[in-house]
Tab-separated table of C-alpha atoms and ligand atoms in Angstrom:
chain	number	residue	atom	x	y	z
A	12	MET	CA	-3.035	56.404	16.221
A	13	PRO	CA	-4.930	55.351	13.153
A	14	LEU	CA	-7.415	53.094	14.842
A	15	VAL	CA	-10.586	54.650	13.441
A	16	ASN	CA	-14.357	54.409	13.652
A	17	MET	CA	-15.260	51.481	11.408
A	18	LYS	CA	-18.733	52.721	10.518
A	19	GLN	CA	-17.221	55.881	9.069
A	20	MET	CA	-14.469	53.890	7.359
A	21	LEU	CA	-17.000	51.751	5.500
A	22	ALA	CA	-19.233	54.754	4.776
A	23	HIS	CA	-16.259	56.285	2.981
A	24	ALA	CA	-15.675	53.116	0.962
A	25	HIS	CA	-19.385	52.870	0.117
A	26	ALA	CA	-19.557	56.504	-1.008
A	27	ASN	CA	-16.379	56.277	-3.042
A	28	GLY	CA	-16.860	52.969	-4.834
A	29	TYR	CA	-14.201	50.723	-3.351
A	30	ALA	CA	-14.095	47.891	-0.785
A	31	VAL	CA	-11.975	47.565	2.328
A	32	GLY	CA	-10.328	44.174	2.816
A	33	ALA	CA	-11.168	42.392	6.066
A	34	PHE	CA	-8.360	39.891	6.321
A	35	ASP	CA	-8.643	37.157	8.928
A	36	LEU	CA	-5.463	36.615	10.880
A	37	VAL	CA	-4.392	33.520	12.782
A	38	SER	CA	-0.858	34.449	13.844
A	39	LEU	CA	1.623	37.308	14.138
A	40	ASP	CA	2.875	36.491	10.625
A	41	PHE	CA	-0.588	37.257	9.238
A	42	LEU	CA	-0.895	40.410	11.336
A	43	GLU	CA	2.445	41.797	10.190
A	44	ALA	CA	1.829	40.793	6.576
A	45	ILE	CA	-1.584	42.481	6.435
A	46	MET	CA	-0.210	45.666	7.986
A	47	ASP	CA	2.871	45.678	5.708
A	48	ALA	CA	0.661	45.408	2.638
A	49	ALA	CA	-1.809	48.076	3.800
A	50	GLU	CA	1.036	50.485	4.574
A	51	ARG	CA	2.657	49.820	1.221
A	52	CYS	CA	-0.648	50.573	-0.549
A	53	ARG	CA	-1.564	53.509	1.730
A	54	ALA	CA	-4.927	51.783	2.205
A	55	PRO	CA	-7.488	51.453	4.992
A	56	VAL	CA	-7.646	47.914	6.319
A	57	ILE	CA	-9.684	45.744	8.675
A	58	LEU	CA	-7.895	43.299	10.947
A	59	SER	CA	-10.385	40.500	11.357
A	60	LEU	CA	-10.438	37.755	13.987
A	61	ALA	CA	-12.883	34.911	13.396
A	62	GLU	CA	-14.349	33.090	16.376
A	63	SER	CA	-14.167	29.840	14.376
A	64	HIS	CA	-10.361	30.284	14.398
A	65	PHE	CA	-9.985	30.623	18.148
A	66	GLU	CA	-8.861	27.005	18.310
A	67	TYR	CA	-5.684	28.104	16.469
A	68	PHE	CA	-4.655	30.970	18.747
A	69	ASP	CA	-5.480	32.570	22.076
A	70	PHE	CA	-7.803	35.497	21.317
A	71	GLU	CA	-7.027	37.204	24.604
A	72	LEU	CA	-3.276	37.003	24.015
A	73	ALA	CA	-3.520	38.043	20.365
A	74	MET	CA	-5.627	41.153	20.884
A	75	PRO	CA	-2.972	43.329	22.593
A	76	ALA	CA	-0.699	42.705	19.587
A	77	VAL	CA	-3.504	43.479	17.144
A	78	VAL	CA	-4.355	46.719	18.974
A	79	ALA	CA	-0.656	47.685	19.085
A	80	ALA	CA	-0.314	47.050	15.343
A	81	ALA	CA	-3.370	49.206	14.644
A	82	ARG	CA	-2.224	52.011	16.925
A	83	ARG	CA	1.248	52.295	15.439
A	84	ALA	CA	-0.022	52.167	11.861
A	85	LYS	CA	0.080	55.159	9.542
A	86	VAL	CA	-2.988	53.965	7.651
A	87	PRO	CA	-6.531	53.773	9.079
A	88	VAL	CA	-7.308	50.458	10.742
A	89	ALA	CA	-10.384	48.845	12.305
A	90	ILE	CA	-10.450	45.640	14.343
A	91	HIS	CA	-13.344	43.300	13.730
A	92	LEU	CA	-14.735	40.222	15.433
A	93	ASP	CA	-15.653	37.956	12.532
A	94	HIS	CA	-18.481	35.398	12.880
A	95	GLY	CA	-19.257	36.188	16.506
A	96	GLU	CA	-21.346	33.296	17.739
A	97	SER	CA	-23.223	34.915	20.651
A	98	LEU	CA	-23.924	38.082	22.579
A	99	ALA	CA	-21.255	37.027	25.084
A	100	SER	CA	-18.703	36.664	22.243
A	101	ALA	CA	-19.523	40.160	21.011
A	102	VAL	CA	-19.068	41.644	24.503
A	103	ARG	CA	-15.783	39.792	24.893
A	104	GLY	CA	-14.556	41.022	21.513
A	105	ILE	CA	-15.468	44.630	22.280
A	106	ASN	CA	-13.893	44.528	25.742
A	107	LEU	CA	-10.675	43.167	24.240
A	108	GLY	CA	-10.509	45.972	21.660
A	109	CYS	CA	-12.634	45.105	18.614
A	110	ASN	CA	-14.335	48.241	17.288
A	111	GLY	CA	-16.630	46.344	14.951
A	112	VAL	CA	-18.415	43.049	15.600
A	113	MET	CA	-20.254	40.554	13.469
A	114	VAL	CA	-23.171	38.611	14.831
A	115	ASP	CA	-23.580	35.456	12.815
A	116	ALA	CA	-26.981	33.994	13.512
A	117	SER	CA	-27.603	33.367	9.817
A	118	HIS	CA	-28.130	29.627	10.367
A	119	LEU	CA	-31.227	30.388	12.490
A	120	PRO	CA	-34.740	31.009	11.178
A	121	LEU	CA	-35.337	34.682	10.309
A	122	GLU	CA	-37.222	35.554	13.526
A	123	GLU	CA	-34.476	34.112	15.688
A	124	ASN	CA	-31.743	35.705	13.598
A	125	ILE	CA	-33.496	39.056	14.055
A	126	ALA	CA	-33.821	38.598	17.833
A	127	ALA	CA	-30.189	37.504	18.285
A	128	SER	CA	-28.877	40.285	16.049
A	129	ARG	CA	-31.010	42.943	17.720
A	130	ALA	CA	-29.653	41.995	21.148
A	131	VAL	CA	-26.085	42.424	19.886
A	132	VAL	CA	-26.929	45.756	18.231
A	133	GLU	CA	-28.492	47.107	21.453
A	134	MET	CA	-25.429	46.159	23.459
A	135	ALA	CA	-22.953	47.414	20.842
A	136	ARG	CA	-24.769	50.770	20.412
A	137	GLY	CA	-24.034	51.427	24.074
A	138	CYS	CA	-20.372	50.932	23.240
A	139	GLY	CA	-20.321	53.030	20.045
A	140	VAL	CA	-19.429	49.877	18.095
A	141	PRO	CA	-21.011	49.104	14.696
A	142	VAL	CA	-22.462	45.672	13.964
A	143	GLU	CA	-22.430	43.472	10.882
A	144	GLY	CA	-25.288	41.013	10.525
A	145	GLU	CA	-25.674	38.176	8.060
A	146	LEU	CA	-28.736	37.042	6.232
A	147	GLY	CA	-28.874	33.987	4.031
A	148	TYR	CA	-26.322	31.232	4.397
A	149	VAL	CA	-22.765	31.213	3.053
A	150	PRO	CA	-21.639	27.608	3.516
A	151	GLY	CA	-18.188	26.360	4.396
A	152	VAL	CA	-15.644	27.306	6.992
A	153	GLU	CA	-12.875	29.737	6.176
A	154	GLY	CA	-9.582	27.951	5.662
A	155	GLU	CA	-11.100	24.573	4.990
A	156	ASP	CA	-12.575	22.980	1.938
A	157	ALA	CA	-16.092	24.232	1.599
A	158	GLU	CA	-17.253	20.910	0.242
A	159	ARG	CA	-16.439	19.260	3.566
A	160	HIS	CA	-19.096	21.415	5.177
A	161	PRO	CA	-22.389	20.356	3.750
A	162	GLY	CA	-25.191	22.789	3.408
A	163	GLU	CA	-26.699	24.498	0.451
A	164	ILE	CA	-26.279	28.181	-0.192
A	165	THR	CA	-29.354	30.061	1.008
A	166	TYR	CA	-29.606	33.246	-1.019
A	167	THR	CA	-30.483	36.514	0.710
A	168	SER	CA	-33.875	37.847	-0.416
A	169	VAL	CA	-34.529	41.567	-0.818
A	170	GLU	CA	-37.687	41.481	1.334
A	171	ASP	CA	-36.011	39.636	4.187
A	172	ALA	CA	-32.986	41.921	3.977
A	173	ARG	CA	-35.147	45.027	4.280
A	174	ARG	CA	-37.014	43.619	7.235
A	175	TYR	CA	-33.869	42.298	8.943
A	176	VAL	CA	-32.049	45.635	8.675
A	177	ASP	CA	-35.110	47.643	9.795
A	178	GLU	CA	-35.775	45.454	12.793
A	179	THR	CA	-32.211	44.910	13.966
A	180	GLY	CA	-30.527	48.220	13.117
A	181	VAL	CA	-27.334	46.502	11.905
A	182	ASP	CA	-24.838	48.871	10.290
A	183	PHE	CA	-23.569	46.497	7.588
A	184	LEU	CA	-25.108	43.432	6.027
A	185	ALA	CA	-23.316	40.288	4.874
A	186	VAL	CA	-25.270	38.854	1.980
A	187	SER	CA	-25.355	35.438	0.419
A	188	ILE	CA	-25.343	35.661	-3.365
A	189	GLY	CA	-23.326	32.603	-4.358
A	190	THR	CA	-19.976	32.717	-2.568
A	191	VAL	CA	-18.833	29.991	-0.172
A	192	HIS	CA	-16.171	30.122	2.510
A	193	GLY	CA	-12.893	28.400	1.782
A	194	ARG	CA	-11.860	26.523	-1.340
A	195	MET	CA	-14.613	25.479	-3.628
A	196	LYS	CA	-14.941	23.213	-6.611
A	197	GLY	CA	-15.646	24.902	-9.907
A	198	GLU	CA	-16.456	28.486	-10.809
A	199	PRO	CA	-18.576	30.386	-8.283
A	200	LYS	CA	-21.719	31.779	-9.920
A	201	LEU	CA	-22.782	35.049	-8.382
A	202	ASP	CA	-26.261	36.546	-8.538
A	203	PHE	CA	-25.472	40.175	-9.323
A	204	GLU	CA	-29.086	41.084	-10.024
A	205	ARG	CA	-30.020	40.054	-6.531
A	206	LEU	CA	-27.086	42.006	-5.120
A	207	ALA	CA	-28.046	45.153	-7.044
A	208	ALA	CA	-31.634	44.902	-5.780
A	209	ILE	CA	-30.467	44.485	-2.160
A	210	ASP	CA	-28.109	47.428	-2.543
A	211	GLN	CA	-30.896	49.627	-3.911
A	212	ALA	CA	-33.295	48.592	-1.167
A	213	LEU	CA	-30.896	49.095	1.745
A	214	GLY	CA	-28.280	51.700	0.850
A	215	ILE	CA	-25.917	50.493	3.607
A	216	PRO	CA	-22.439	48.977	3.134
A	217	LEU	CA	-22.743	45.338	2.093
A	218	VAL	CA	-20.265	42.628	2.987
A	219	ILE	CA	-19.116	39.584	1.073
A	220	HIS	CA	-17.836	36.516	2.885
A	221	GLY	CA	-15.885	33.823	1.116
A	222	GLY	CA	-13.744	36.151	-0.990
A	223	THR	CA	-11.231	33.456	-1.943
A	224	GLY	CA	-11.542	32.135	-5.470
A	225	LEU	CA	-13.481	34.971	-7.100
A	226	SER	CA	-12.256	36.447	-10.368
A	227	ASP	CA	-11.055	40.032	-10.799
A	228	ASP	CA	-14.172	40.798	-12.789
A	229	GLN	CA	-16.456	39.348	-10.122
A	230	PHE	CA	-14.799	41.504	-7.480
A	231	ARG	CA	-15.288	44.597	-9.632
A	232	ARG	CA	-18.971	43.849	-10.103
A	233	LEU	CA	-19.476	43.176	-6.396
A	234	ILE	CA	-18.039	46.573	-5.555
A	235	GLU	CA	-20.094	48.302	-8.254
A	236	ASN	CA	-23.167	46.917	-6.501
A	237	GLY	CA	-22.597	48.164	-2.974
A	238	VAL	CA	-20.053	45.752	-1.481
A	239	SER	CA	-17.755	47.804	0.761
A	240	LYS	CA	-16.091	45.078	2.856
A	241	ILE	CA	-14.667	41.833	1.537
A	242	ASN	CA	-13.745	39.020	3.905
A	243	TYR	CA	-10.715	37.088	2.824
A	244	TYR	CA	-8.731	34.317	4.392
A	245	THR	CA	-8.217	30.976	2.660
A	246	ALA	CA	-6.046	32.330	-0.143
A	247	LEU	CA	-3.741	33.872	2.466
A	248	ALA	CA	-3.488	30.556	4.315
A	249	ASP	CA	-2.777	28.819	1.001
A	250	ALA	CA	-0.039	31.318	0.079
A	251	ALA	CA	1.637	30.580	3.425
A	252	GLY	CA	1.150	26.833	2.917
A	253	VAL	CA	2.762	26.891	-0.529
A	254	ARG	CA	5.785	28.705	0.885
A	255	ILE	CA	6.103	26.229	3.753
A	256	ALA	CA	5.894	23.275	1.347
A	257	ALA	CA	8.637	24.811	-0.803
A	258	ASN	CA	10.821	25.390	2.247
A	259	VAL	CA	10.372	21.793	3.360
A	260	ALA	CA	11.050	20.498	-0.164
A	261	ALA	CA	14.267	22.530	-0.140
A	262	GLY	CA	15.372	20.779	3.053
A	263	ALA	CA	14.242	23.235	5.769
A	264	LYS	CA	14.007	21.539	9.161
A	265	GLY	CA	13.586	23.835	12.171
A	266	TYR	CA	10.524	26.030	12.767
A	267	THR	CA	11.978	29.344	11.634
A	268	ALA	CA	13.425	27.765	8.485
A	269	VAL	CA	10.120	26.050	7.665
A	270	VAL	CA	8.048	29.255	7.993
A	271	ALA	CA	10.669	31.563	6.414
A	272	GLY	CA	9.120	33.928	3.878
A	273	ILE	CA	5.468	33.306	4.688
A	274	ARG	CA	4.972	36.904	5.764
A	275	GLN	CA	6.082	38.117	2.343
A	276	ALA	CA	3.882	35.532	0.616
A	277	ILE	CA	0.807	36.598	2.578
A	278	ALA	CA	1.586	40.302	2.114
A	279	GLN	CA	1.855	39.851	-1.650
A	280	GLU	CA	-1.658	38.385	-1.830
A	281	VAL	CA	-3.078	41.051	0.520
A	282	GLU	CA	-1.527	43.767	-1.633
A	283	ARG	CA	-2.988	42.246	-4.811
A	284	CYS	CA	-6.453	42.298	-3.231
A	285	ILE	CA	-6.205	45.820	-1.843
A	286	ARG	CA	-5.179	47.185	-5.256
A	287	LEU	CA	-7.868	45.186	-7.068
A	288	TRP	CA	-10.602	46.323	-4.672
A	289	GLY	CA	-9.654	50.011	-5.038
A	290	GLY	CA	-8.410	50.746	-1.513
A	291	ALA	CA	-4.899	51.830	-2.504
A	292	ASP	CA	-4.099	55.493	-1.779
A	293	GLN	CA	-7.366	56.030	0.135
A	294	ALA	CA	-5.661	56.213	3.551
A	295	ASP	CA	-5.445	60.001	3.841
A	296	ALA	CA	-9.029	60.577	2.727
A	297	VAL	CA	-10.270	57.964	5.193
A	298	LEU	CA	-8.235	59.430	8.035
A	299	ALA	CA	-9.742	62.829	7.293
A	300	ALA	CA	-13.285	61.392	7.176
A	301	CYS	CA	-13.140	59.220	10.311
A	302	GLU	CA	-13.087	59.973	14.000
A	303	PRO	CA	-10.131	58.419	15.720
A	304	TRP	CA	-11.113	55.506	17.910
A	305	GLU	CA	-9.876	56.759	21.292
A	306	PRO	CA	-10.725	55.219	24.646
A	307	VAL	CA	-12.068	57.114	27.632
A	308	GLU	CA	-10.527	56.880	31.087
A	309	HIS	CA	-13.181	57.022	33.800
A	310	ILE	CA	-11.170	58.225	36.790
A	311	ILE	CA	-12.444	58.311	40.362
A	312	LEU	CA	-10.333	59.588	43.250
A	313	TYR	CA	-11.815	58.880	46.661
A	314	ASN	CA	-11.447	58.436	50.382
A	315	LEU	CA	-13.237	55.748	52.371
A	316	GLU	CA	-15.180	55.910	55.597
A	317	GLY	CA	-16.285	52.928	57.631
A	318	LEU	CA	-14.004	50.414	55.862
A	319	ASP	CA	-10.605	49.366	57.136
A	320	GLU	CA	-7.747	48.599	54.748
A	321	GLN	CA	-8.781	44.957	54.436
A	322	GLY	CA	-12.394	45.952	53.746
A	323	ALA	CA	-11.158	48.466	51.179
A	324	ARG	CA	-9.159	45.798	49.362
A	325	ALA	CA	-12.115	43.402	49.381
A	326	MET	CA	-14.385	46.098	47.947
A	327	MET	CA	-11.837	46.867	45.200
A	328	ALA	CA	-11.432	43.172	44.326
A	329	GLU	CA	-15.199	42.783	44.031
A	330	GLY	CA	-15.341	45.860	41.810
A	331	ARG	CA	-12.666	44.527	39.490
A	332	ARG	CA	-14.591	41.270	39.168
A	333	VAL	CA	-18.079	42.768	38.743
A	334	LEU	CA	-17.282	45.769	36.552
A	335	ALA	CA	-14.836	44.243	34.044
A	336	PRO	CA	-17.470	42.203	32.125
A	337	ILE	CA	-19.762	45.214	31.533
A	338	PRO	CA	-19.924	45.915	27.782
A	339	GLY	CA	-17.361	48.481	26.657
A	340	VAL	CA	-15.128	48.156	29.720
A	341	GLU	CA	-11.586	47.379	28.591
A	342	VAL	CA	-9.721	47.644	31.901
A	343	VAL	CA	-10.610	48.048	35.578
A	344	ASP	CA	-7.679	49.150	37.711
A	345	THR	CA	-7.748	50.025	41.383
A	346	GLY	CA	-5.014	51.922	43.195
A	347	ILE	CA	-3.803	53.062	46.600
A	348	ALA	CA	-1.851	56.328	46.918
A	349	VAL	CA	1.888	56.004	47.194
A	350	GLN	CA	2.103	59.182	49.306
A	351	GLU	CA	0.690	58.770	52.831
A	352	ASN	CA	-0.599	62.359	52.834
A	353	ALA	CA	-2.307	62.260	49.398
A	354	LYS	CA	-5.542	64.242	49.227
A	355	TYR	CA	-7.323	61.106	47.967
A	356	ARG	CA	-6.094	57.724	49.150
A	357	TYR	CA	-7.759	55.475	46.549
A	358	CYS	CA	-8.552	55.500	42.849
A	359	TRP	CA	-10.427	53.652	40.133
A	360	ARG	CA	-9.122	53.829	36.610
A	361	ILE	CA	-11.699	52.285	34.300
A	362	ARG	CA	-11.090	52.324	30.582
A	363	PHE	CA	-14.107	52.552	28.284
A	364	CYS	CA	-13.668	51.737	24.598
A	365	HIS	CA	-15.700	54.792	23.504
A	366	PRO	CA	-17.474	57.825	25.049
A	367	ALA	CA	-20.859	56.097	24.498
A	368	VAL	CA	-19.951	53.749	27.353
A	369	ILE	CA	-20.095	56.610	29.885
A	370	ASP	CA	-23.910	56.435	29.785
A	371	SER	CA	-24.454	52.723	29.186
A	372	TYR	CA	-22.046	51.857	32.011
A	373	ARG	CA	-23.750	54.237	34.421
A	374	GLU	CA	-27.101	52.566	33.719
A	375	HIS	CA	-25.839	48.987	33.675
A	376	PRO	CA	-27.490	46.986	36.502
A	377	ASP	CA	-24.210	45.429	37.676
A	378	HIS	CA	-22.598	48.838	37.948
A	379	LYS	CA	-25.623	50.327	39.699
A	380	ALA	CA	-25.781	47.521	42.255
A	381	PHE	CA	-22.069	47.699	43.024
A	382	ALA	CA	-21.932	51.487	43.168
A	383	ASP	CA	-25.072	51.885	45.282
A	384	GLN	CA	-24.484	49.043	47.707
A	385	ARG	CA	-20.728	48.601	48.000
A	386	PHE	CA	-18.997	51.801	46.953
A	387	ARG	CA	-20.960	55.011	47.398
A	388	PRO	CA	-22.022	54.377	51.033
A	389	HIS	CA	-18.306	54.493	51.985
A	390	ALA	CA	-16.983	56.954	49.429
A	391	GLY	CA	-18.852	60.213	49.961
A	392	ASP	CA	-15.583	62.103	49.489
A	393	ARG	CA	-14.751	61.571	45.822
A	394	VAL	CA	-14.204	63.229	42.462
A	395	SER	CA	-15.097	61.519	39.220
A	396	ILE	CA	-14.015	62.682	35.759
A	397	ASP	CA	-14.074	61.062	32.290
A	398	TYR	CA	-11.094	61.816	30.077
A	399	GLN	CA	-11.053	61.050	26.381
A	400	LEU	CA	-7.477	60.132	25.556
A	401	VAL	CA	-5.776	62.198	22.899
A	402	THR	CA	-3.149	60.209	21.081
A	403	ARG	CA	-3.289	61.533	17.524
A	404	ASP	CA	-1.303	64.665	16.734
A	405	SER	CA	-3.561	67.504	15.651
A	406	GLU	CA	-3.138	68.392	12.020
B	21	13P	P1	-12.480	32.868	2.387
B	21	13P	O1	-11.725	31.998	3.347
B	21	13P	O2	-13.230	32.089	1.358
B	21	13P	O3	-11.591	33.915	1.786
B	21	13P	O4	-13.594	33.621	3.242
B	21	13P	C1	-13.203	34.363	4.364
B	21	13P	C2	-14.388	34.835	5.135
B	21	13P	O5	-15.473	34.993	4.626
B	21	13P	C3	-14.210	35.121	6.569
B	21	13P	O6	-15.352	35.544	7.196
């Protein structure tokens, strides 16, 4: 079950002088390719899903596959919402299984960026989920030509970075030091002095967006100066595109013939990056250093008084609707005993993404209102227990 705590994963990378690849995926081919490469390298990896890509796939449909891939892996994996656009996006990502989220309010003035980021951090803390913020502006959109997205690079300043991290409490900071998303014209010029000063001032894992197109030497210097997570996408999309073009040129016609071999092409580029960034053979050390990311089942068995069967079903339906959007709630299931003579006739089975949700859920106003007004008055006879699931074999 090597889905692991992402904060600890990046702390390990930061302390040991390497960077974990956060590879954006847009299809099952990408997912399988990234996992194949990470397994081959015995490396920790971050499966990244960018909100700007949600027009290419259905986030809600993709996430069960992403979680399944992470859970069956033999290397440590984290699942990250990349470029989350709002608090609501971050909640949605967490409730679907992301155990790291990025809030990207970097286009806003500093005060507003701080306020938006702080709101996400407060919510995510209650879910045990670490947050990446961004300061400064990295232009371009991943997967597209950066030059089609006007906007000058705004470099991250050391003073602003210190203030932003202090006031928001973000766990990782994406910095702007000269990279752009997507393909770019010419050689990127990176401001390593600025990066070193930010690293010294903050001491937290730094993140680089727009990894495509940097030289081996640039990557090495980024990592030497505190970069522990590198976001990478366009080069993977290009590797797949080159393979598709070759297939078509060779006469391929149907879908499976046209896309044949793209998984291998993507995996080859992922593997090159992982080895270059120093993540190869770190899997065992990371697994030893990180808590497993295990959900909690909040189980309530109960009997009802003063509600007939129809009233009971209406109450359960309202609960499923009201409780599911609370941050950190992955699943709300309601049940009725199969055996007529069961000691408890009804149950709730609510899955929290992390033990931190036990408290934040209890205090959440929507939960309080539902529990106090609709549930508890009828369910005096109940037991309630939180179970942390145990899915990793003990060593
Ligand atoms: P590239 O597409 O330039 O590799 O950047 C990816 C990225 O930063 C995703 O957040």
